[in-house]
Coordinates of C-alpha atoms and ligand atoms in Angstrom, one line a residue:
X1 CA 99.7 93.7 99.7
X2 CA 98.6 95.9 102.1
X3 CA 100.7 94.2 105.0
X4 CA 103.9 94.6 102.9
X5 CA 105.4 97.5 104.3
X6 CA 105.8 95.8 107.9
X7 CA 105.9 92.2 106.7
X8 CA 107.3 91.7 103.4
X9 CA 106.0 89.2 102.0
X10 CA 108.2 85.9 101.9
X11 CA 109.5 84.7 98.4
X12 CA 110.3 81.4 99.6
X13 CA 109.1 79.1 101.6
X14 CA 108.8 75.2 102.8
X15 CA 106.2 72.9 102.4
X16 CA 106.6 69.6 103.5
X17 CA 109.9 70.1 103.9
X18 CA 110.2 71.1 100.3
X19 CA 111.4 74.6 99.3
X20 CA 109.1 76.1 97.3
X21 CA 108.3 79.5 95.4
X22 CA 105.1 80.5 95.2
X23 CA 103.4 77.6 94.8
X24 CA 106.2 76.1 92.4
X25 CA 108.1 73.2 94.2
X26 CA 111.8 74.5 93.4
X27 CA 112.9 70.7 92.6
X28 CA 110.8 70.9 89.8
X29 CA 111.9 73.9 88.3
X30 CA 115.6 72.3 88.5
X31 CA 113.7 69.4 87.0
X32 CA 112.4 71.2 83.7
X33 CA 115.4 74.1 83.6
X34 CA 118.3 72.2 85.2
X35 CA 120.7 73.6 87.0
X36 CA 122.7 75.5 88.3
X37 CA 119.4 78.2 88.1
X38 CA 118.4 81.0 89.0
X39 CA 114.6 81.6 90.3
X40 CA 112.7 84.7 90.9
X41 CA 109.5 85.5 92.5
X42 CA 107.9 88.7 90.8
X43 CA 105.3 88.4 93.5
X44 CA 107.9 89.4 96.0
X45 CA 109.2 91.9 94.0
X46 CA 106.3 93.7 93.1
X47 CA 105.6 93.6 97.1
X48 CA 109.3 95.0 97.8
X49 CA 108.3 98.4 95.3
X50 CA 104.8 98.7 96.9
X51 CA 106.6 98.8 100.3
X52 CA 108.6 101.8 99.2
X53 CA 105.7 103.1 97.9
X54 CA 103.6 103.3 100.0
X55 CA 106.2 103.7 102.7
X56 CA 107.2 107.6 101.3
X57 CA 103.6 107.8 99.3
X58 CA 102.9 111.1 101.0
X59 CA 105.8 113.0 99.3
X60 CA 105.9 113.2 95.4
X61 CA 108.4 109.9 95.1
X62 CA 109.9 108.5 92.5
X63 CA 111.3 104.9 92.9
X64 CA 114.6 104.6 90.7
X65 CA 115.1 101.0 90.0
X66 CA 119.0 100.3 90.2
X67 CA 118.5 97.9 87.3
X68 CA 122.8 97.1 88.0
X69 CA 121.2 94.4 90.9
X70 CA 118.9 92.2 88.8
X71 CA 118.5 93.5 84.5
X72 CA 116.4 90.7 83.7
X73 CA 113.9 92.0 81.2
X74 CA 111.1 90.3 83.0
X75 CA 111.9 91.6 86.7
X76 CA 112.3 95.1 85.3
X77 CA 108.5 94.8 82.9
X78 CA 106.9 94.1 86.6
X79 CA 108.6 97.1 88.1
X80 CA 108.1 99.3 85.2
X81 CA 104.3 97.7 85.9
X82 CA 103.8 99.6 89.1
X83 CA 105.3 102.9 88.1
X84 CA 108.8 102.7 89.0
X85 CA 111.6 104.6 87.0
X86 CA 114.8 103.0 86.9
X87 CA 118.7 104.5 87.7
X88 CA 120.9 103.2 84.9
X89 CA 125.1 103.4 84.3
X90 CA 125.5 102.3 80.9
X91 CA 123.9 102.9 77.0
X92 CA 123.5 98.8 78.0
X93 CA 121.1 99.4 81.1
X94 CA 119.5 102.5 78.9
X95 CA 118.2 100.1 76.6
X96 CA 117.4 97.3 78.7
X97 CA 115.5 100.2 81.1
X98 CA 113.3 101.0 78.1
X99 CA 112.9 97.7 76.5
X100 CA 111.6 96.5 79.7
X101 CA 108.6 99.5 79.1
X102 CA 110.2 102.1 82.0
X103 CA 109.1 105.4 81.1
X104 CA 111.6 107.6 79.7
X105 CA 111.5 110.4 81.8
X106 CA 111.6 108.0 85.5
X107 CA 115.4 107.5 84.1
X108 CA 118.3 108.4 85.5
X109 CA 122.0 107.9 84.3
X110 CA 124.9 107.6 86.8
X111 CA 128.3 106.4 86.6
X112 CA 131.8 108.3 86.7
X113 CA 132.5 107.4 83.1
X114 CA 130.0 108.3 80.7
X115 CA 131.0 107.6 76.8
X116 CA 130.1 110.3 74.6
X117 CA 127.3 108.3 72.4
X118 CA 125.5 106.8 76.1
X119 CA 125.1 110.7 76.0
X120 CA 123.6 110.8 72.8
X121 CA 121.3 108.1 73.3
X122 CA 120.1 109.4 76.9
X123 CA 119.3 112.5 75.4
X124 CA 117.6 111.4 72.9
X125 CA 115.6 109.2 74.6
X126 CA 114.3 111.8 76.4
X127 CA 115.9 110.2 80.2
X128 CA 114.7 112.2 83.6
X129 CA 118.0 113.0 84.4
X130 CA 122.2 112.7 84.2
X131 CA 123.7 112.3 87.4
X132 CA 126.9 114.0 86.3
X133 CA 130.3 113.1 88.7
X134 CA 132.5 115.6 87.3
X135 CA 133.3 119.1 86.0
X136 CA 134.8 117.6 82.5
X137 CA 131.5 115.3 82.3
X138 CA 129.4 118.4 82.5
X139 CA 131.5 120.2 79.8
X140 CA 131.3 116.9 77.3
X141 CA 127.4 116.6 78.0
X142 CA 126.5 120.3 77.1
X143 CA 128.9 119.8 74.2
X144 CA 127.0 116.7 73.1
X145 CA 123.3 118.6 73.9
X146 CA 124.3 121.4 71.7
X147 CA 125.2 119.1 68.8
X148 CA 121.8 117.3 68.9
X149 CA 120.2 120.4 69.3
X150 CA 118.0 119.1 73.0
X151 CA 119.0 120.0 76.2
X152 CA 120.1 117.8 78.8
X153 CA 118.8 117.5 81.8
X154 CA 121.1 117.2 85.2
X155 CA 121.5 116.5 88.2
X156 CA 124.9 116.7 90.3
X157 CA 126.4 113.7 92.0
X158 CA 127.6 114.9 95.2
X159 CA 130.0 113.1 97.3
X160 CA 129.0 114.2 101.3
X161 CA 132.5 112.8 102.8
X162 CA 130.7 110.1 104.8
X163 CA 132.2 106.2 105.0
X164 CA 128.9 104.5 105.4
X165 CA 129.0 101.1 107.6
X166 CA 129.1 98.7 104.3
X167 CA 130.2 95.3 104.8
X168 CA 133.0 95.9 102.5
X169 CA 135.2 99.0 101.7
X170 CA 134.4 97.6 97.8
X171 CA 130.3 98.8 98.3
X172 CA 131.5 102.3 100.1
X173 CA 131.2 105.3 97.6
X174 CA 130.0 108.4 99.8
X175 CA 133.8 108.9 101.0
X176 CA 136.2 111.7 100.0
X177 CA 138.8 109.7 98.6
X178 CA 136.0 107.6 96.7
X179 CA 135.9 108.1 92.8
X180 CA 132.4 108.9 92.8
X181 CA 130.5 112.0 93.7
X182 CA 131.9 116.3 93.6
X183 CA 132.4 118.2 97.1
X184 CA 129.6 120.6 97.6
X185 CA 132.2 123.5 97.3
X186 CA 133.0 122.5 93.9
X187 CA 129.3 121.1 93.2
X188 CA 128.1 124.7 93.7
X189 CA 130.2 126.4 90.9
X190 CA 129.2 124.0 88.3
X191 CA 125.5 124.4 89.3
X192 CA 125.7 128.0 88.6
X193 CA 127.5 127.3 85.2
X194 CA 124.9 124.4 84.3
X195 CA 122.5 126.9 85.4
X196 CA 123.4 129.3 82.7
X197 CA 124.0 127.4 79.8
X198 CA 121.4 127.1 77.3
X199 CA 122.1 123.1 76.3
X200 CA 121.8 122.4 80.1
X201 CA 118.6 122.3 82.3
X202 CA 119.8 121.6 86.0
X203 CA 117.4 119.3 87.5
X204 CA 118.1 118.0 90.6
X205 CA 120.9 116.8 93.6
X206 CA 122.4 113.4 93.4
X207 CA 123.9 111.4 96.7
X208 CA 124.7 107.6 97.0
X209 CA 126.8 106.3 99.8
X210 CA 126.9 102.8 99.1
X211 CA 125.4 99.7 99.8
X212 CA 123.8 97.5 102.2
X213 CA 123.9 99.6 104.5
X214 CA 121.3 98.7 107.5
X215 CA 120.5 101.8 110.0
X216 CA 118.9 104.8 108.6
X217 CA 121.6 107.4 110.2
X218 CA 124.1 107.8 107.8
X219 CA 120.7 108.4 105.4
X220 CA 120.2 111.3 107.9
X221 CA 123.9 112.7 107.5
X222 CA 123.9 112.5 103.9
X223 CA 120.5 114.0 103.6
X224 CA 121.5 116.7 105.5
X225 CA 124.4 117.6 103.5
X226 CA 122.2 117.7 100.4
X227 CA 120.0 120.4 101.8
X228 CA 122.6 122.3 103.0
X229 CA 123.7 122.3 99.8
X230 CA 120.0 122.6 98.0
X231 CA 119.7 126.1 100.6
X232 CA 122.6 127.8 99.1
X233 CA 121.6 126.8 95.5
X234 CA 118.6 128.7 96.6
X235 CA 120.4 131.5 97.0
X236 CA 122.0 131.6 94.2
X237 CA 118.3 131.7 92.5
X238 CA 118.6 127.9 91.2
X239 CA 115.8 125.8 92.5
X240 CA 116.1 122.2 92.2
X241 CA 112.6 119.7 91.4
X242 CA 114.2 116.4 92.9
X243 CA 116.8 115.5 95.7
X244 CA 117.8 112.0 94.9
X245 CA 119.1 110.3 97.7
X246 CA 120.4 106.9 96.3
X247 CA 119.9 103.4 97.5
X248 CA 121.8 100.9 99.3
X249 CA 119.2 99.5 101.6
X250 CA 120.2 96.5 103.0
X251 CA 118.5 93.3 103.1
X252 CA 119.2 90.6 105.6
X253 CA 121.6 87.7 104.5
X254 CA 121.4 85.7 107.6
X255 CA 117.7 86.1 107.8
X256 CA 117.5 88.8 109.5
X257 CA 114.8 91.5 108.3
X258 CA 116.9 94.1 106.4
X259 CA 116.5 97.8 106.7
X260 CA 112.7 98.4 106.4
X261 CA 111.3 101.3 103.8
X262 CA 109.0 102.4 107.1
X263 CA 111.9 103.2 109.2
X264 CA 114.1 104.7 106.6
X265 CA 110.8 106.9 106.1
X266 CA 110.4 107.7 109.6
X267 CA 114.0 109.0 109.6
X268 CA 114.3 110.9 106.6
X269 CA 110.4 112.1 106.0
X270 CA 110.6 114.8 108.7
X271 CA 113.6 117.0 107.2
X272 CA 111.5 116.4 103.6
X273 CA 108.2 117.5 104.3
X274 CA 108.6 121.5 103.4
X275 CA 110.8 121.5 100.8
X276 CA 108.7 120.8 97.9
X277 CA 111.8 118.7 96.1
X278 CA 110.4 115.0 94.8
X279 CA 112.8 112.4 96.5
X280 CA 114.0 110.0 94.0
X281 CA 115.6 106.7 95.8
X282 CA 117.7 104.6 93.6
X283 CA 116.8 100.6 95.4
X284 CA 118.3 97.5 94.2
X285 CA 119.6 94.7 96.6
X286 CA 116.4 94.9 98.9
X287 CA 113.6 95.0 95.9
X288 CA 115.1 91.7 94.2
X289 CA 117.8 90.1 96.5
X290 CA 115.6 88.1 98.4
X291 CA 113.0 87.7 95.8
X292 CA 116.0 85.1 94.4
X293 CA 117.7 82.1 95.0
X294 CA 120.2 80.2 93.1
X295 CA 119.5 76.3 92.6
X296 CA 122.9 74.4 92.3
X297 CA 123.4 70.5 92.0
X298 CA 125.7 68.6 94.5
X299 CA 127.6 67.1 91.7
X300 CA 130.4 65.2 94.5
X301 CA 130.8 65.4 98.0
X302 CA 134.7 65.1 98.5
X303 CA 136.9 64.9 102.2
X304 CA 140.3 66.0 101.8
X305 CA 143.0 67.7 103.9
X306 CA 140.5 67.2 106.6
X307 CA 138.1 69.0 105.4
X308 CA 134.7 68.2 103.8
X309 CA 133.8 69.8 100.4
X310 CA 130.8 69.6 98.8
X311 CA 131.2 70.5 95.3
X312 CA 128.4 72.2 93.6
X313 CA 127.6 72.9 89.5
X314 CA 127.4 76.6 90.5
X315 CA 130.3 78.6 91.6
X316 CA 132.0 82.2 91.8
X317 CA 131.1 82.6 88.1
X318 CA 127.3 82.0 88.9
X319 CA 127.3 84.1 92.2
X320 CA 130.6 86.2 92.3
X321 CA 129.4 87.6 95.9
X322 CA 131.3 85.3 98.7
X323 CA 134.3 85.2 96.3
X324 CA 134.4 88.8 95.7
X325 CA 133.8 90.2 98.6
X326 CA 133.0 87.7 101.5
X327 CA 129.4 87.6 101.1
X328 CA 127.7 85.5 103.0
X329 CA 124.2 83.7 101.3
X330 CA 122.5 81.1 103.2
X331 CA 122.8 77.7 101.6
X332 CA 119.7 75.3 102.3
X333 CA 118.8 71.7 100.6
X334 CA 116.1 72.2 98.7
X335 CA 114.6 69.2 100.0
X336 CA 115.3 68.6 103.9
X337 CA 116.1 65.0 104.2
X338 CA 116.1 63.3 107.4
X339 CA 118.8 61.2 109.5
X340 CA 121.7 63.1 107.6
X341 CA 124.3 64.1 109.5
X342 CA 125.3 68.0 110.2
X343 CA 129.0 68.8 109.0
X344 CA 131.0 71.5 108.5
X345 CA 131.9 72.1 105.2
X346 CA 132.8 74.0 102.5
X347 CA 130.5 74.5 99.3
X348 CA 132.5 75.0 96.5
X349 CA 132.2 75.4 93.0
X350 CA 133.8 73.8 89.4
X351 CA 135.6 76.9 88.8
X352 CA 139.6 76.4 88.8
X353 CA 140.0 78.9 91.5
X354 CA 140.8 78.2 95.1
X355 CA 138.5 81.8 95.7
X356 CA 135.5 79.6 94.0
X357 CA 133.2 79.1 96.9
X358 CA 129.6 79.8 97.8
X359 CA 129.8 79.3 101.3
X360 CA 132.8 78.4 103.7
X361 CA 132.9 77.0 106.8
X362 CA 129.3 76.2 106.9
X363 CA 127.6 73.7 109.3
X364 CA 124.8 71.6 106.8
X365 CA 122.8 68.8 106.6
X366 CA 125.2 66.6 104.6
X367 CA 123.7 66.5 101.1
X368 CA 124.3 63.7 99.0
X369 CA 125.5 63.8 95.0
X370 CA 122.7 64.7 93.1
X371 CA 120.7 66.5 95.6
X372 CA 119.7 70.1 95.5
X373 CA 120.8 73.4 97.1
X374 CA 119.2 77.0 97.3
X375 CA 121.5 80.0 97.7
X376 CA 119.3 82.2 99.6
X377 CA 119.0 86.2 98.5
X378 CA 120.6 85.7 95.2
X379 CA 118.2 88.1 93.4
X380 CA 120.8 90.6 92.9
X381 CA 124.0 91.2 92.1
X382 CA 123.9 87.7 91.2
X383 CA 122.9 86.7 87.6
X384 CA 124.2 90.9 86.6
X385 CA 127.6 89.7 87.7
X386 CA 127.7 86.2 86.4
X387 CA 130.9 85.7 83.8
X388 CA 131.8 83.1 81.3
X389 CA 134.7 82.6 83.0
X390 CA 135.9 78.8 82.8
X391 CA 133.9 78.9 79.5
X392 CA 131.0 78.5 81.4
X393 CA 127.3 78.9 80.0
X394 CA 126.0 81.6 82.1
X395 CA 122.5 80.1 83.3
X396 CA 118.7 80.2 83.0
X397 CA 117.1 82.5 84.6
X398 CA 113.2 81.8 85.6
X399 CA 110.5 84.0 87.0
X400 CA 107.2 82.8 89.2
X401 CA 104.0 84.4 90.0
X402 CA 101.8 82.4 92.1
X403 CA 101.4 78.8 90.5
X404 CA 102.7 80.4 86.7
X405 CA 106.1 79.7 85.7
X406 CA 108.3 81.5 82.7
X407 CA 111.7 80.7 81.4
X408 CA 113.0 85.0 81.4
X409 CA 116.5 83.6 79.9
X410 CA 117.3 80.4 78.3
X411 CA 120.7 78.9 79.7
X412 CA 123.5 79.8 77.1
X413 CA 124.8 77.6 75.1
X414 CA 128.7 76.7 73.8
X415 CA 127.5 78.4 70.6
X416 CA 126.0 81.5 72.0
X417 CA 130.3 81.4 73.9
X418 CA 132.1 81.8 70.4
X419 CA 129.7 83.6 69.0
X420 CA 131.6 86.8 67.6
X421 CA 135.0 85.3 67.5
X422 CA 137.0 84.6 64.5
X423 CA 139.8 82.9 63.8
X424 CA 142.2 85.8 61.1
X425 CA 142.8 84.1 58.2
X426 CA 146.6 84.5 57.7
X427 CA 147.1 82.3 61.0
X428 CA 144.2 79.7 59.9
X429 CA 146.0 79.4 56.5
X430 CA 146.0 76.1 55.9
X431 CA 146.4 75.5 52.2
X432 CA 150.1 74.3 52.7
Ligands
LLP501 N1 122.5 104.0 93.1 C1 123.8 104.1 92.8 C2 124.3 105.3 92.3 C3 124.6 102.9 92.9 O1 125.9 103.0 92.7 C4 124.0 101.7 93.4 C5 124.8 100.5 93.6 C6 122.6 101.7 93.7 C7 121.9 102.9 93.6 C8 121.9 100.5 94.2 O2 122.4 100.0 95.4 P1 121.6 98.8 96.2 O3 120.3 99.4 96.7 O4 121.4 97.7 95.2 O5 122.5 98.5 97.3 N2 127.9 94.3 93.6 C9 127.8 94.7 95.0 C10 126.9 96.0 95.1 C11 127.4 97.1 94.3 C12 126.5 98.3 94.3 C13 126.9 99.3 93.3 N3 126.0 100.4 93.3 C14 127.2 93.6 95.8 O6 127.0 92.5 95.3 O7 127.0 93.7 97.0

């Protein structure tokens, strides 16, 4: 634990040429679960949090689990375990959040389009914090407060007018022309009308720029816009109790290390130190994305139009990353067999899509039908954007500590698919 912050600890690794996690052999766990599956190691999670942690322990610092990346109920019990709060979008994530055991008040609910009753229910849940995105947001949320009769407490979104360096314009949200975030001008006036309203208890400052982002800088810039910002509130007699500087942190696909909580902390710690403000950071991709893999069977290897695909039982509707945006996840036989040849190929999915692929154009130990693959860093955004598209049964998820082994989410079934539907009766009508 206590090397963590420098040397996360690995989620994964081989042992005899097997891949294993913790001390589970991943071919068994395909074995009892079958496939396609995913796998996490809570281990490695719980190691990711500590790192942040420890990393900013010497400020007052909350760590807002962005439960979007990975809402498995038994991923977010072991971060709830060590303290962690949790930064929600939806009445959905609310209640996973707090079924999971996160405390109440370690909350906090962002999104550019909250429904009247998620309002209800954050309030009365007693959440930390709304991170409220726009003047007619505000308006319905001290509407709402007044109704129940408990004040809500907010925080303002603000959008600093920076295009972080995301590896797609999809993951950039801290630019003007993005739909998320208020301009400090603007931000200013409704923190003085928040500030006056009785069915309104102003909080804290909100900023997220987007995600995987990999150098500390644009952290810097944002951060600095905040406390320009957090000064003038002064001014105007509001003081704040949190700055809230979002996540993002990006972990390293290729295998590279990732943006480290140390560094972030040696950036940002300086400019924090005086202010009194708890930071609040909102990580997701780098507490669970490499604490995951995705197993997926070689179902047929197939050579067409001169090119070689290997055809996989997991696809875009398993891991929607490579198709949606070009994400690139390492892709690694689970067992390394010797004397196969490398090729180049293609590994694609069962999904009628051309855009159904996990990885393209990738040199790889020719696997054979049957044999297993891992889809490195598939922790998050992986299972949380998995769709039943194709009719497909959206799969198992399992969690590992150590040597111990538990099934988090059975595989779904062609029951649990229709389940809901009906057929109206005046169509069905079949007494002709
Ligand atoms: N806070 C806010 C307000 C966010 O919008 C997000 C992510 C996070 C925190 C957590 O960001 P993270 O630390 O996980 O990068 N589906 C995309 C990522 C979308 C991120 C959306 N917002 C992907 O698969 O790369």
């Amino acid at each position: 634990m206590g090397q963590s912050v420098l040397t996360p600890m690995v989620a994964f690794d081989r042992r005899g040429g097997e891949l294993h996690c913790g001390d589970v052999p991943l071919a068994t766990l395909a074995e009892r679960f079958e496939t396609p599956l995913y796998v996490y190691n809570l281990a490695a999670v719980e190691a990711r949090v500590r790192g942040f942690q420890e990393a900013f322990g010497e400020l007052d610092f909350v760590l807002a689990y962005a439960v979007k990346a990975n809402g498995n109920l038994a991923v977010l019990n072991r971060i709830a375990g060590l303290g962690a709060g949790a930064d929600i979008v939806s009445g959905g994530e609310l209640q996973r959040a707090l079924r999971a055991g996160i405390v109440p008040e370690r909350i906090f609910f962002a999104g550019v389009g909250k429904r009247r009753e998620e309002m209800e229910s954050g309030i009365r849940a007693g959440i930390g914090a709304f991170h409220v995105e726009s003047e007619g947001e505000l308006r319905l949320l001290a509407q709402v407060a007044e109704e129940i009769g408990v004040p809500a407490p907010i925080a303002v979104r603000i959008n600093p007018d920076i295009l972080s360096p995301a590896f797609h314009e999809y993951t950039q949200t801290g630019h003007a022309s993005s739909k998320f975030g208020i301009p400090p001008e603007v931000a200013r006036e409704l923190y003085s009308w928040a500030h006056r309203h009785p069915f309104l208890r102003v909080r804290g400052i909100a900023v997220h720029i987007g995600s995987q982002i990999l150098d500390p800088a644009p952290y810097l810039e944002s951060l600095d816009s905040v406390l320009a910002l957090v000064e003038e509130l002064g001014a105007d007699g509001i003081r704040l109790e949190y700055l809230d500087l979002g996540g993002g942190f990006g972990v390293g696909y290729e295998g590279d290390p990732g943006l480290a909580p140390r560094d972030l902390a040696m950036a940002i710690l300086p400019r924090l130190r005086s202010k009194g403000l708890t930071l609040v950071l909102e990580p997701g991709r780098t507490i669970v994305g490499e604490a995951g893999v995705l197993l997926t069977r070689v179902l047929q290897v197939k050579r067409s139009g001169g090119k070689v695909f290997v055809v996989t039982d997991g696809g875009m509707t398993e891991l929607l990353r490579p198709s949606h945006y070009g994400g690139f996840h390492r892709v690694e036989p689970v067992v390394l067999q010797e004397d196969r040849p490398e090729e180049r190929v293609d590994v694609v999915g069962p999904v009628c899509e051309t855009g159904d692929f996990l990885a393209r154009d990738r040199v790889l130990s020719l696997p054979r039908p049957g044999e297993l693959l891992a889809v490195r860093t598939a922790g998050a955004y992986g299972f949380s954007m998995a769709s039943n598209y194709n009719a497909r049964c959206r799969p198992a998820e399992v969690v590992v500590d150590g040597s111990r082994v538990h099934l988090a989410r059975r595989r779904e079934t062609h029951e649990d698919l229709v389940r809901g539907e009906s057929i109206p009766r005046w169509t069905a009508a079949a007494d002709g």
